[in-house]
CSV table of C-alpha atoms in Angstrom, one decimal:
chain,number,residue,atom,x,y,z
A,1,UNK,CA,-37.6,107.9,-119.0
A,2,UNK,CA,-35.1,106.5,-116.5
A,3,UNK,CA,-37.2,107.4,-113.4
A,4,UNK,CA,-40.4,106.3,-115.0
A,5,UNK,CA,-39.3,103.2,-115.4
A,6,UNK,CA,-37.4,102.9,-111.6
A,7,UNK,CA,-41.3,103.5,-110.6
A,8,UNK,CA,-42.9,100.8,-112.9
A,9,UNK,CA,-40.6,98.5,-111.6
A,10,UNK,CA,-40.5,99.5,-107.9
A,11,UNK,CA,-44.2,99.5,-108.1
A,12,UNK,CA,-44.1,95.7,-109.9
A,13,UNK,CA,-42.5,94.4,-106.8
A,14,UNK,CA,-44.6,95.9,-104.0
A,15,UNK,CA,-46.5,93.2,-102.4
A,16,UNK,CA,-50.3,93.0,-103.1
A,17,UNK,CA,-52.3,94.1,-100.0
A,18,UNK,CA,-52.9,91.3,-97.7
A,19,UNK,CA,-56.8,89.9,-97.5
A,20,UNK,CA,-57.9,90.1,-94.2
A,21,UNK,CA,-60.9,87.0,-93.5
A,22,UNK,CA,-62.5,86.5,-90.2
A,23,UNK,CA,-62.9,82.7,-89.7
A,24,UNK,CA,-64.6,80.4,-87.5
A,25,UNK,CA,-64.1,77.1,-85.6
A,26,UNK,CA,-64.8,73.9,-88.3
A,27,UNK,CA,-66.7,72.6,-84.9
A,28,UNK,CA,-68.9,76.2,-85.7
A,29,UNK,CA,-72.6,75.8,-87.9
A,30,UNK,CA,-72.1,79.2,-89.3
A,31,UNK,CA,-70.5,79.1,-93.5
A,32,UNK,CA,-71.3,83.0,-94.1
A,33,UNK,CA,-71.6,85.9,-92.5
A,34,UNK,CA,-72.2,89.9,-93.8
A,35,UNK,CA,-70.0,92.6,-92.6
A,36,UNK,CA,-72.7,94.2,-90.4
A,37,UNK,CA,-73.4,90.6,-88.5
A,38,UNK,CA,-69.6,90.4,-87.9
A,39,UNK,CA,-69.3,93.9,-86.7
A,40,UNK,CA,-71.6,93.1,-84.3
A,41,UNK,CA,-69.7,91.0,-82.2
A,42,UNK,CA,-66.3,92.8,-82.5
A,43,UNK,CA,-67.7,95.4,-81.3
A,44,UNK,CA,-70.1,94.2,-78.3
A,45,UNK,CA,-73.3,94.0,-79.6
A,46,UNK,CA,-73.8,90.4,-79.1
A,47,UNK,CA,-73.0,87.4,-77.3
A,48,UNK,CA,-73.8,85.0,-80.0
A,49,UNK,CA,-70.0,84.8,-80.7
A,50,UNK,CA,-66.7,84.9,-78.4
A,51,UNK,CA,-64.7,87.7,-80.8
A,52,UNK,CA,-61.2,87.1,-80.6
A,53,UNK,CA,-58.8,90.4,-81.6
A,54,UNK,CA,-54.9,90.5,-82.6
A,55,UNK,CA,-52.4,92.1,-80.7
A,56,UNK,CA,-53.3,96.1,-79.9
A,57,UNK,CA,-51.3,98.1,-82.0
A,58,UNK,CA,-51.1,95.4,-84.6
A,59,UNK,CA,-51.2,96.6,-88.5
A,60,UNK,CA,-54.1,93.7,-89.2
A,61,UNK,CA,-56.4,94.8,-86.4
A,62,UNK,CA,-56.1,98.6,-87.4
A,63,UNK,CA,-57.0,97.6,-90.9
A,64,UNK,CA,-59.6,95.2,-89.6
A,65,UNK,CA,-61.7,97.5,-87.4
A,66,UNK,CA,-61.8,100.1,-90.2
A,67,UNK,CA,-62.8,98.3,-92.9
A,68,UNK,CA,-65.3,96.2,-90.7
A,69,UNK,CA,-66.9,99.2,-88.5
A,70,UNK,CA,-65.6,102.2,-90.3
A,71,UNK,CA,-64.0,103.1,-86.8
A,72,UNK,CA,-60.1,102.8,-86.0
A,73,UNK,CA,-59.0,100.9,-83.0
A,74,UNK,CA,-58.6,103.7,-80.6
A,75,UNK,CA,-62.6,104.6,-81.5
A,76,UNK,CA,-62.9,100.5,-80.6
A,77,UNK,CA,-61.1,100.4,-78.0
A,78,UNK,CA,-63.1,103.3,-76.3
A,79,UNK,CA,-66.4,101.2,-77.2
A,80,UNK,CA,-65.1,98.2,-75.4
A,81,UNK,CA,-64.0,100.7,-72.2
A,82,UNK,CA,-67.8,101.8,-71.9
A,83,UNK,CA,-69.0,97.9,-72.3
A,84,UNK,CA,-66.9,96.6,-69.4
A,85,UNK,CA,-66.9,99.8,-67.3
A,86,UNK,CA,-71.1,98.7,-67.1
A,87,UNK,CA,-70.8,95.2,-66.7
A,88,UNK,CA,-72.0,94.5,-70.2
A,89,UNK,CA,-69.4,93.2,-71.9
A,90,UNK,CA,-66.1,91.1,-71.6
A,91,UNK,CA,-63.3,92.3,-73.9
A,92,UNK,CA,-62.1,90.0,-76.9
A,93,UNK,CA,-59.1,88.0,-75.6
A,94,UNK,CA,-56.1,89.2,-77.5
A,95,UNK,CA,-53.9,87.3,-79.5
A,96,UNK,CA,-50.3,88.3,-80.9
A,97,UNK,CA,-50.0,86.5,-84.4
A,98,UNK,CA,-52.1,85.2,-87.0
A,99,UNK,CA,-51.2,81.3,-85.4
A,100,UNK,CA,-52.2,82.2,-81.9
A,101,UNK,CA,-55.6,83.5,-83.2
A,102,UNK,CA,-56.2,80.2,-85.5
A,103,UNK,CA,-55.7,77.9,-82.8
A,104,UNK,CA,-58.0,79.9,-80.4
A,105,UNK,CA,-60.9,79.9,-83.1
A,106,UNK,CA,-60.5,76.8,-84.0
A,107,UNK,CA,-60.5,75.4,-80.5
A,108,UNK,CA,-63.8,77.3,-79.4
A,109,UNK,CA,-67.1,76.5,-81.8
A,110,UNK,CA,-68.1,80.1,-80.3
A,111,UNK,CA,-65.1,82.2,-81.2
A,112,UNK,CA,-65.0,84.6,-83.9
A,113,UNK,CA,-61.8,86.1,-85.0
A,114,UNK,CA,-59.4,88.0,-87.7
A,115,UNK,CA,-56.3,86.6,-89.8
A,116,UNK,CA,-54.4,87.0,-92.6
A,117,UNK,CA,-55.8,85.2,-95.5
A,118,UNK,CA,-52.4,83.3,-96.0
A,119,UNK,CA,-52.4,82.2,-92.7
A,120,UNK,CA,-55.8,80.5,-93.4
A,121,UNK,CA,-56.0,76.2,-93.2
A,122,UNK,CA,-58.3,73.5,-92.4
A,123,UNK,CA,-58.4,73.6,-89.0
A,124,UNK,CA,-60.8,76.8,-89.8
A,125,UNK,CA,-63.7,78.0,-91.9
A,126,UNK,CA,-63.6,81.3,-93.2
A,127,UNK,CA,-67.1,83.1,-93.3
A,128,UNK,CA,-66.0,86.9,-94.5
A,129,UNK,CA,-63.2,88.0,-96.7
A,130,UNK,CA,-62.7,91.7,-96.1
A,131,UNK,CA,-62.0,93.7,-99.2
């Protein structure tokens, strides 16, 4: 009985998993986007949108890519080598905290990026909560 309820309570105070949303600029038209029109420009597919990534190696961008594309970063990564070894792409700038990726969304109407839900305020819009 003693180690079932050490589990119930070590299991009470795990933090929830963190919501990942990908936001936009306020300056930016957009209010909704699906998961397949996001993925898009994350992973090079189109222009419409300047993506902006976290920090390579980050827990929030592994998390991101594979619930967004199904792929993990290394797989993305490789995607984005092929795109600017032909001169078809530019990489997404990087960004190393939740803060540094607000402030670069919501300075660019065109940018697209990744945060933490908690990190989320009014100087952005958020268009997709990942589940």
């Amino acid at each position: 009985m003693g180690i079932l309820a050490a589990a119930a309570l070590a299991s009470a105070t795990l933090p929830a998993a963190a919501e990942t949303v990908v936001i936009v600029s306020q300056k930016n038209p957009a209010t909704r986007m699906f998961a397949e029109q996001a993925s898009q420009f994350f992973l090079g597919k189109s222009n419409m949108f300047t993506p902006i990534d976290q920090a390579e190696g980050s827990h929030i961008r592994n998390e991101f890519y594979q619930k967004l594309t199904d792929k993990d970063a290394a797989q993305v990564k490789a995607l984005w080598s092929k795109l600017v070894f032909t001169g078809k792409a530019t990489p997404p700038k990087e960004y190393k905290s939740n803060a540094e990726v607000k402030k670069a969304v919501a300075e660019d109407p065109k940018a697209i990026g990744y945060i933490d839900k908690s990190a989320v305020d009014d100087t952005v819009k958020v268009i997709l909560t990942l589940p």
